[in-house]
PDB file of C-alpha atoms and ligand atoms in Angstrom:
ATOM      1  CA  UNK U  19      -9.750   3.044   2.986  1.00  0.00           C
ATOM      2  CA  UNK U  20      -8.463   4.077   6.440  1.00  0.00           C
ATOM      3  CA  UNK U  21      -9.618   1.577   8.623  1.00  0.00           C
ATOM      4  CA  UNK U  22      -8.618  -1.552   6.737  1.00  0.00           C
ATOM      5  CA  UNK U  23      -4.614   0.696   6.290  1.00  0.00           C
ATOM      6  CA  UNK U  24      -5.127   0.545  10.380  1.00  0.00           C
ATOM      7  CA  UNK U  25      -5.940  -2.779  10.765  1.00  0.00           C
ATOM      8  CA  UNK U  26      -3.287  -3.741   8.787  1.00  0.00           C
ATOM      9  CA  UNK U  27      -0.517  -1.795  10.268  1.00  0.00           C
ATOM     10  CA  UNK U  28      -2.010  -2.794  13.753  1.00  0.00           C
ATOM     11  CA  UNK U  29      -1.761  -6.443  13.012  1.00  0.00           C
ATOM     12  CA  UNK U  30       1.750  -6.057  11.758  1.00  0.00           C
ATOM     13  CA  UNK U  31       2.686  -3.767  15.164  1.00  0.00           C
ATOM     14  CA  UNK U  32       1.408  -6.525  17.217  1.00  0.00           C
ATOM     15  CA  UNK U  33       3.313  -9.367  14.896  1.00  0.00           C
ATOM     16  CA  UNK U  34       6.506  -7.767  15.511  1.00  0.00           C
ATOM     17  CA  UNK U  35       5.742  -7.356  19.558  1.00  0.00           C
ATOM     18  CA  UNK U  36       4.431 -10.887  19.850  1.00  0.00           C
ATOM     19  CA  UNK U  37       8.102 -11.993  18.711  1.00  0.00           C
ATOM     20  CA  UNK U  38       6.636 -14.874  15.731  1.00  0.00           C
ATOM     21  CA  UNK U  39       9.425 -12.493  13.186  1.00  0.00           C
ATOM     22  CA  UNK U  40      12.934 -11.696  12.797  1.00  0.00           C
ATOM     23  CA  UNK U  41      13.819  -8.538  10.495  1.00  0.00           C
ATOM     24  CA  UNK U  42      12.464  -7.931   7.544  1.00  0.00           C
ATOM     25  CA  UNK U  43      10.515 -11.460   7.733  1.00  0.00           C
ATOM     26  CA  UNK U  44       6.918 -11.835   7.420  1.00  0.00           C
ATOM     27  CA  UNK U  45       3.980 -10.285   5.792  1.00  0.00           C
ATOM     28  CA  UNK U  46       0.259  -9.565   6.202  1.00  0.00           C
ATOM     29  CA  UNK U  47      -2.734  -8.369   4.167  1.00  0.00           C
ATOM     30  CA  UNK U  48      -6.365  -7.354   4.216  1.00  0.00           C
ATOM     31  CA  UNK U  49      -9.331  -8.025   1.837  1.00  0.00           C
ATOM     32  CA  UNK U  50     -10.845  -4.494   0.922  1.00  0.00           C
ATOM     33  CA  UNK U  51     -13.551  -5.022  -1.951  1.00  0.00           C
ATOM     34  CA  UNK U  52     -11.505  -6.833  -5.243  1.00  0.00           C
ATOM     35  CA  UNK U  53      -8.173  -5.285  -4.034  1.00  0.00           C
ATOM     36  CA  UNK U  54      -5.824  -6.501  -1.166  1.00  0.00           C
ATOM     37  CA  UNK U  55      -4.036  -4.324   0.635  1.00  0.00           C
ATOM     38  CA  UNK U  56      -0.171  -5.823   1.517  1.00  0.00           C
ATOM     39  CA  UNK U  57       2.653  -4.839   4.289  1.00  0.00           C
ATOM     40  CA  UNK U  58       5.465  -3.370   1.480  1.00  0.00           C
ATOM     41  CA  UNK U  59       8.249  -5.381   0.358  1.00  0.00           C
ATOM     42  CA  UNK U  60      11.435  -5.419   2.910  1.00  0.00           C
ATOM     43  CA  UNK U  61      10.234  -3.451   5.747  1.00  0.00           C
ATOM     44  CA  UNK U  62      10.101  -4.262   9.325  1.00  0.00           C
ATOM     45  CA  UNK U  63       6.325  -5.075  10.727  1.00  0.00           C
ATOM     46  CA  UNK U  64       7.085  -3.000  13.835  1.00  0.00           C
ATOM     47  CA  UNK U  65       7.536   0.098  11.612  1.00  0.00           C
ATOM     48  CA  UNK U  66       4.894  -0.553   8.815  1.00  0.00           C
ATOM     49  CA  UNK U  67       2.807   2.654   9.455  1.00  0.00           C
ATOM     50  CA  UNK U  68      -1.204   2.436   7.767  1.00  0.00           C
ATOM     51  CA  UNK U  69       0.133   4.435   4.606  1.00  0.00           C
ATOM     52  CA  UNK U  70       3.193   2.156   4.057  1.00  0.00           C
ATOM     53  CA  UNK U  71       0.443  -0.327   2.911  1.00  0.00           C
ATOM     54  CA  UNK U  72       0.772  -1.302  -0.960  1.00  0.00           C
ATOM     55  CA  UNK U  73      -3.032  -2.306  -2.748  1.00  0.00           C
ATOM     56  CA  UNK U  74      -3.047  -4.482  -4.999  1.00  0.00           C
ATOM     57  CA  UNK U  75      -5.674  -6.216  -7.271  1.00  0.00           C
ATOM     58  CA  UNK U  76      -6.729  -9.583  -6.564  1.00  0.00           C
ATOM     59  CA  UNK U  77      -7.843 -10.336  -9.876  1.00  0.00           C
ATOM     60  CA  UNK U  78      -4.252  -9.317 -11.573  1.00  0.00           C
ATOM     61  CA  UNK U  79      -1.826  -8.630  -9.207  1.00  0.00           C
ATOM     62  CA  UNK U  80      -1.504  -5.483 -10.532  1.00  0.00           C
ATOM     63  CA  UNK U  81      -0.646  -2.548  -8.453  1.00  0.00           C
ATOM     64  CA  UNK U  82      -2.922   0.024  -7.844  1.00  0.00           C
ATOM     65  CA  UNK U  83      -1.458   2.396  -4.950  1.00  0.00           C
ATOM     66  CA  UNK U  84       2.134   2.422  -3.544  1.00  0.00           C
ATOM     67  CA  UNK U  85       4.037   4.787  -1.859  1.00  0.00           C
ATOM     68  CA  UNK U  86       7.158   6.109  -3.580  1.00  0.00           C
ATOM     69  CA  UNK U  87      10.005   3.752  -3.862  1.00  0.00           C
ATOM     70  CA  UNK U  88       7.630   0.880  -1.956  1.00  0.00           C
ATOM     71  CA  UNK U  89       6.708  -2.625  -3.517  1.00  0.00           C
ATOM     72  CA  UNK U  90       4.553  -4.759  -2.633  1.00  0.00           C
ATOM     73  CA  UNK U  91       5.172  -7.871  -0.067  1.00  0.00           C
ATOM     74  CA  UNK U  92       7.471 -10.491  -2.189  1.00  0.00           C
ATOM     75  CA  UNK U  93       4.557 -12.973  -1.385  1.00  0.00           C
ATOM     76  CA  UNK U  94       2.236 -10.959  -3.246  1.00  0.00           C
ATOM     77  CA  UNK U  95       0.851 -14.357  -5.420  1.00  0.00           C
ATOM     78  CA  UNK U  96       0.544 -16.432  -2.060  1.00  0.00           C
ATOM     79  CA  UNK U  97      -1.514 -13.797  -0.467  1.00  0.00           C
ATOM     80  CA  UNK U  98      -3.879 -13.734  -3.597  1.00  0.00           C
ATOM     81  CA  UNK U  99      -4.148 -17.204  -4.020  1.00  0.00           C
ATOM     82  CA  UNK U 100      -5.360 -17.674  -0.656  1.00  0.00           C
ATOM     83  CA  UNK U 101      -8.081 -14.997  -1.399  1.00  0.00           C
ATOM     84  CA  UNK U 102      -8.824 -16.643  -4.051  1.00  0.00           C
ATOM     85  CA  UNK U 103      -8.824 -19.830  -2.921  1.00  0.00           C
ATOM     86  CA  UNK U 104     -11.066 -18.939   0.376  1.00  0.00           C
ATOM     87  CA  UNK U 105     -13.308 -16.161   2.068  1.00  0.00           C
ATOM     88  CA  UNK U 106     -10.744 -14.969   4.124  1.00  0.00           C
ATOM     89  CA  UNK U 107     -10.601 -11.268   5.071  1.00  0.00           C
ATOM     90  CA  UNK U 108      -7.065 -11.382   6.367  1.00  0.00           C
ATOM     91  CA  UNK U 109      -3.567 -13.382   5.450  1.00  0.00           C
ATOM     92  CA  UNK U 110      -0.357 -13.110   7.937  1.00  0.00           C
ATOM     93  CA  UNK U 111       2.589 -14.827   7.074  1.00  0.00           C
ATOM     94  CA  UNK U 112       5.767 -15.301   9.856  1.00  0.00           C
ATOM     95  CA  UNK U 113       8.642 -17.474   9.454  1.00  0.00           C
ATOM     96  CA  UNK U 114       8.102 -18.103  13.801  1.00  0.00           C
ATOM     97  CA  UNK U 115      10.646 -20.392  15.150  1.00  0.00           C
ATOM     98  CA  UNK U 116       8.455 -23.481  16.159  1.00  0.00           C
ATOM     99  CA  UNK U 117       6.741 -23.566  12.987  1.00  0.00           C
ATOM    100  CA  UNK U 118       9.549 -23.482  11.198  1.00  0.00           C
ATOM    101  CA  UNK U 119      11.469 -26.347  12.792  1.00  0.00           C
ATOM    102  CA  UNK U 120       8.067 -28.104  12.516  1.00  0.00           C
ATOM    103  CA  UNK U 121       7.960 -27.922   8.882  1.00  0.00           C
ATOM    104  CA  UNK U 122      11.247 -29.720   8.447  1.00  0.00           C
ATOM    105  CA  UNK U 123      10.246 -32.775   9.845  1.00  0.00           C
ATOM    106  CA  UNK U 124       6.647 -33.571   9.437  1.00  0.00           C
ATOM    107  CA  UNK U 125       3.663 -33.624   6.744  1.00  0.00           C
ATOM    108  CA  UNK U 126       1.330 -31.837   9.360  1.00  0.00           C
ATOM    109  CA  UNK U 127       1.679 -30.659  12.708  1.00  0.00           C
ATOM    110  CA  UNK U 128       0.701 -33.858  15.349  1.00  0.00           C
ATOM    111  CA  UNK U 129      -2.716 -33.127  17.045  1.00  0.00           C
ATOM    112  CA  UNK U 130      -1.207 -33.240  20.513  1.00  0.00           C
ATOM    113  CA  UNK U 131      -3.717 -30.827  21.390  1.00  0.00           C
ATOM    114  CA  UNK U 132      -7.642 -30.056  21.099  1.00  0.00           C
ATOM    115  CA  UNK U 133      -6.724 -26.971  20.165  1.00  0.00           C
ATOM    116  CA  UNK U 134      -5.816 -28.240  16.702  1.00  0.00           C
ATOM    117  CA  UNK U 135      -9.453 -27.481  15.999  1.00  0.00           C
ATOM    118  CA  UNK U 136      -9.001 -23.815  16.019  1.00  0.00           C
ATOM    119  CA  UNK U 137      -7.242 -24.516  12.843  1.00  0.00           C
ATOM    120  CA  UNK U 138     -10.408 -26.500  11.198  1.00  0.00           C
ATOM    121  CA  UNK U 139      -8.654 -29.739  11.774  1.00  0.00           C
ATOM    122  CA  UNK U 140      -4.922 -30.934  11.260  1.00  0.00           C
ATOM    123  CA  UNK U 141      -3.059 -28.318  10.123  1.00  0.00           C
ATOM    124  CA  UNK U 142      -0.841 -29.418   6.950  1.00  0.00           C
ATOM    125  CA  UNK U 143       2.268 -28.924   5.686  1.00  0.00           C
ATOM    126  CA  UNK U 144       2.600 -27.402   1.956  1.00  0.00           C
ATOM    127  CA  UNK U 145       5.222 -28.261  -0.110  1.00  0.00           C
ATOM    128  CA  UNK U 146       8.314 -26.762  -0.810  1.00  0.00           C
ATOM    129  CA  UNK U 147       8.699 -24.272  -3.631  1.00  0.00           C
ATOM    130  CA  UNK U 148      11.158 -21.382  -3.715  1.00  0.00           C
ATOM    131  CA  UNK U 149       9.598 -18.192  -2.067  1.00  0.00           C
ATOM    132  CA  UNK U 150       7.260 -15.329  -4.051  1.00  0.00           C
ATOM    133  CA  UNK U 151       6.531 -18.199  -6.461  1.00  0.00           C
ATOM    134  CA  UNK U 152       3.210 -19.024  -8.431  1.00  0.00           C
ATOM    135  CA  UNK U 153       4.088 -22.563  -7.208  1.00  0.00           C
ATOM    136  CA  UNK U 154       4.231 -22.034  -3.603  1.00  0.00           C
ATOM    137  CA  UNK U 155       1.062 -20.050  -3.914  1.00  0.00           C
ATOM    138  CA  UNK U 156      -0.595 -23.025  -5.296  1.00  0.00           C
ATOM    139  CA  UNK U 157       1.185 -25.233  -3.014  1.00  0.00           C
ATOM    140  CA  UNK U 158       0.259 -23.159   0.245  1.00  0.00           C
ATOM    141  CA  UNK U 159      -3.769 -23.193  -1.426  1.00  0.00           C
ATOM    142  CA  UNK U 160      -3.647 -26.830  -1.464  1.00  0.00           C
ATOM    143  CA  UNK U 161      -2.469 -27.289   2.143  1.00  0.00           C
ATOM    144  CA  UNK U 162      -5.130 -24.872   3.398  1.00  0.00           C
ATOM    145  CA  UNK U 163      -7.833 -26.687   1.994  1.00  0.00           C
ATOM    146  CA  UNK U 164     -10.712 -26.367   4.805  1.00  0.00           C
ATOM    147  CA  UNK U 165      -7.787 -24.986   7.168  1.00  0.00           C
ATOM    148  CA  UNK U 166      -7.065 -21.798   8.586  1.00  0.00           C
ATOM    149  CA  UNK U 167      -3.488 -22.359   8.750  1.00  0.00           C
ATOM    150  CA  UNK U 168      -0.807 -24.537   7.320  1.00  0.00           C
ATOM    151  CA  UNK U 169       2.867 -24.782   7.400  1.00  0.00           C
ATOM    152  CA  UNK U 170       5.388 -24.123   4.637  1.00  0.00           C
ATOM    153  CA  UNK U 171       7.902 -26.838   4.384  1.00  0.00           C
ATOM    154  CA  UNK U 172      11.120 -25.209   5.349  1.00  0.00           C
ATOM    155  CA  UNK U 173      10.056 -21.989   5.243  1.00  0.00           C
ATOM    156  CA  UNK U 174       7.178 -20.971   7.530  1.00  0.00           C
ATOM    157  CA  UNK U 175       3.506 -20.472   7.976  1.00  0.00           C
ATOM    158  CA  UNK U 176       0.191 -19.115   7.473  1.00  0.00           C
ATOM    159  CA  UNK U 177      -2.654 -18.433   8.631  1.00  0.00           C
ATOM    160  CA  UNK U 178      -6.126 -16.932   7.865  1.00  0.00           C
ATOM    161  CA  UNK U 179      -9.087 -15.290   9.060  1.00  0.00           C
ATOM    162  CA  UNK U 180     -11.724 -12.822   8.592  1.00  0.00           C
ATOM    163  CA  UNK U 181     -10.537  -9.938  10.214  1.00  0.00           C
ATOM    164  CA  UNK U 182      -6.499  -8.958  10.396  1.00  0.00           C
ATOM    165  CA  UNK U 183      -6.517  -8.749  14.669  1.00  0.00           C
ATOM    166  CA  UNK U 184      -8.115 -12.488  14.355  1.00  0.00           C
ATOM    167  CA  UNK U 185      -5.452 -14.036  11.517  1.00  0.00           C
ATOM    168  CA  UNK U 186      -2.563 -12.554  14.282  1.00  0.00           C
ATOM    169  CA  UNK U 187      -4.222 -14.462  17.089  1.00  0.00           C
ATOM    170  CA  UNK U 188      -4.582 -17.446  15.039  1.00  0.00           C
ATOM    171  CA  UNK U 189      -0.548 -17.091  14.291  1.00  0.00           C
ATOM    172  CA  UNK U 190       0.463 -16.752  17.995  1.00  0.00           C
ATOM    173  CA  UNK U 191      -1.904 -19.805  18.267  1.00  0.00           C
ATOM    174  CA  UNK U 192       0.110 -21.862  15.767  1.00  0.00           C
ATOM    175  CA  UNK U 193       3.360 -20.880  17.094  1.00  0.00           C
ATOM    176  CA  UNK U 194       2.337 -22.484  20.115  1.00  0.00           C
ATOM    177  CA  UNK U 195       0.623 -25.588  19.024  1.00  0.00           C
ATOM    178  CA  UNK U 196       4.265 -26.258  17.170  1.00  0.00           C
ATOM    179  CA  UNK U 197       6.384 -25.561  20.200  1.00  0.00           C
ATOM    180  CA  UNK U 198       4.406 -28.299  22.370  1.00  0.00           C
ATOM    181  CA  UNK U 199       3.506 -30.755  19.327  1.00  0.00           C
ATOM    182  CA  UNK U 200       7.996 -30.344  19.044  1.00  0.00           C
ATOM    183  CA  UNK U 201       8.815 -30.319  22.413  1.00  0.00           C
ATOM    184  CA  UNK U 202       6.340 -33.243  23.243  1.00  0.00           C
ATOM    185  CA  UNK U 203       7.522 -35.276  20.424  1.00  0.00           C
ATOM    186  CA  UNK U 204      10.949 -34.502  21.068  1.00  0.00           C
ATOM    187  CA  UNK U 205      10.615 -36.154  24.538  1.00  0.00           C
ATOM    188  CA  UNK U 206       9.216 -39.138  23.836  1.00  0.00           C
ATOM    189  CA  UNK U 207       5.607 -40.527  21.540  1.00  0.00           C
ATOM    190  CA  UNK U 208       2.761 -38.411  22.927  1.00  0.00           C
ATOM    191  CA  UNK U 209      -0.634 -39.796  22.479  1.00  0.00           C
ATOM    192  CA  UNK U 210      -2.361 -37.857  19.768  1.00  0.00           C
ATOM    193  CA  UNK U 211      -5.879 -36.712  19.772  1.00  0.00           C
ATOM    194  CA  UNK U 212      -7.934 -38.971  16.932  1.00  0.00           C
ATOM    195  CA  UNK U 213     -10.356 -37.073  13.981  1.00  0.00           C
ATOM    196  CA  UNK U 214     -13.262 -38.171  16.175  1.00  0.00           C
ATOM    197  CA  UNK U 215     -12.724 -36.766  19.640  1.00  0.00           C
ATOM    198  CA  UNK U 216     -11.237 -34.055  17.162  1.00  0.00           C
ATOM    199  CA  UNK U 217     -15.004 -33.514  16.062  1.00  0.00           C
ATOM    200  CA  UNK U 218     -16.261 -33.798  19.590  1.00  0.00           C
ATOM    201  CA  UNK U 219     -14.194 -31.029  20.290  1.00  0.00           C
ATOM    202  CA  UNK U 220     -15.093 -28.777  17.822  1.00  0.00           C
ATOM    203  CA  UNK U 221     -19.117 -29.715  18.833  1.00  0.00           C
ATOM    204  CA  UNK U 222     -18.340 -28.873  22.180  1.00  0.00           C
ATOM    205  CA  UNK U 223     -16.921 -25.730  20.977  1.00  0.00           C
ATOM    206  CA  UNK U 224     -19.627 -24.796  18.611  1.00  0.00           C
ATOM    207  CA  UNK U 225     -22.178 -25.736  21.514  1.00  0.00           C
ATOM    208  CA  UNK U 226     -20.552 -22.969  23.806  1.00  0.00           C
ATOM    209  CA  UNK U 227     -20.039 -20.336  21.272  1.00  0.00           C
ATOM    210  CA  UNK U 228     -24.072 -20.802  20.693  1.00  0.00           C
ATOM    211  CA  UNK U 229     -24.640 -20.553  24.177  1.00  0.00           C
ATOM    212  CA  UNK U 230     -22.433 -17.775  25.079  1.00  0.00           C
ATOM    213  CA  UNK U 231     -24.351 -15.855  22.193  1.00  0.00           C
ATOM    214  CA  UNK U 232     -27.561 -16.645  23.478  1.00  0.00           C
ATOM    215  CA  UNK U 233     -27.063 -15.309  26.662  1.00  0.00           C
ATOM    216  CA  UNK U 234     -25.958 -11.978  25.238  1.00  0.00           C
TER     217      UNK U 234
HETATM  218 ZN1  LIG F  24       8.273 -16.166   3.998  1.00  0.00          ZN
END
C-alpha cells in the first residue's frame, strides 16, 4: 500500500507546484487492485501527505480506509466512473485556468497543435452537470471515450493515465494546449490540424517510440 499512498501524494505535491489549482481545488487518484485510493475531501494538494489518502472501492464507492475526520474527494463517482469506464491507473482533476475558459466556449478544444495526439485525438468537452454528481460522472465517461483527457464544461478538466506522475504530465500538457488553442483563436482563425495529418502524427510518433525502444 505505500508506494501507490506516495505516488499519489507526489502527484498532488507536484499539481499544486505546477500552479494548474487554486485552494482547495482539484483532486487525484490511483488504481490499487479493486480499490482507488483518492486525495481527501477539502484539502490543499500541496499538503496532502501519503496517509491523508482516503481508499475507496471501485465497485461501491464504499469507503474502506480514512483517516479520522477525512472524506473522500467530493468527485469520488467521477473518479470511479472513469475506472470503470477505462484501464487507467491514475485520474487528476484541476480546475487550471486555460481549460477552464476553454470549456465555456467550445465543444472540444481546436487541434491547433500536433500535440493534440497526446490526448488520443481531439480532446472533448463533457457536459455540464453540477459537481460530485452521478451525472457528471457519466457525462465526463462519455467525453473521454478513446481520450485521455477531456474538458468539463464550465468547470474544468481531466485527464488519465497509467501511472499518477504520467496523468500530472498529461494535465500540465492540457493546460497548455488550451492556453495556445485560446490565445490563437482569440487573435484571429488559426488553421487547424485535420484527423488525417492528426493520424500521421500519431504514426510518426508511434514509429519513434518503436525505434527509441529498439535501440535500448
Ligand atoms: Zn472540480
Amino acid at each position: 500500500m505505500d508506494a501507490p499512498r506516495h505516488a499519489l501524494s507526489d502527484g498532488a505535491r507536484a499539481v499544486a507546484e505546477s500552479g494548474l489549482v487554486k485552494g482547495t481545488a482539484g483532486n487525484l487518484s490511483v488504481r490499487v487492485g479493486e480499490d482507488m485510493l483518492i486525495t481527501p475531501r477539502r484539502c490543499a494538494l500541496a499538503a496532502v501527505e501519503p496517509h491523508d489518502c482516503v481508499r475507496v472501492r471501485l465497485r461501491d464507492g464504499a469507503v474502506l480506509e480514512a483517516p479520522a475526520g477525512s472524506e473522500a474527494s467530493s468527485e469520488t463517482p467521477l473518479h470511479r466512473a472513469v475506472y470503470d469506464a477505462s484501464e487507467a491507473g491514475a485520474v487528476v482533476h484541476t480546475h487550471s485556468h486555460f481549460a477552464t475558459v476553454l470549456s465555456t466556449l467550445v465543444d472540444e478544444i481546436p487541434p491547433v497543435h500536433y500535440g493534440t495526439v497526446a490526448f488520443g485525438g481531439r480532446v472533448r468537452v463533457a457536459r455540464y452537470a453540477t459537481f460530485g454528481t452521478d451525472e457528471l460522472a457519466a457525462s465526463v465517461a462519455e467525453a473521454l471515450r478513446g481520450r485521455r483527457a477531456a474538458l468539463l464544461a464550465n468547470h474544468g478538466a481531466v485527464t488519465l493515465a497509467d501511472r499518477v506522475d504520467r496523468a500530472v504530465d498529461l494535465a500540465i500538457e492540457l493546460e497548455w494546449l488550451a492556453s495556445v488553442a485560446y490565445h490563437a483563436t482569440l487573435a484571429g482563425q488559426p488553421s487547424l490540424l485535420d484527423d488525417a495529418e492528426l493520424e500521421r502524427v500519431a504514426e510518426q510518433a508511434r514509429t519513434l517510440r518503436y525505434a527509441a525502444a529498439e535501440a535500448r
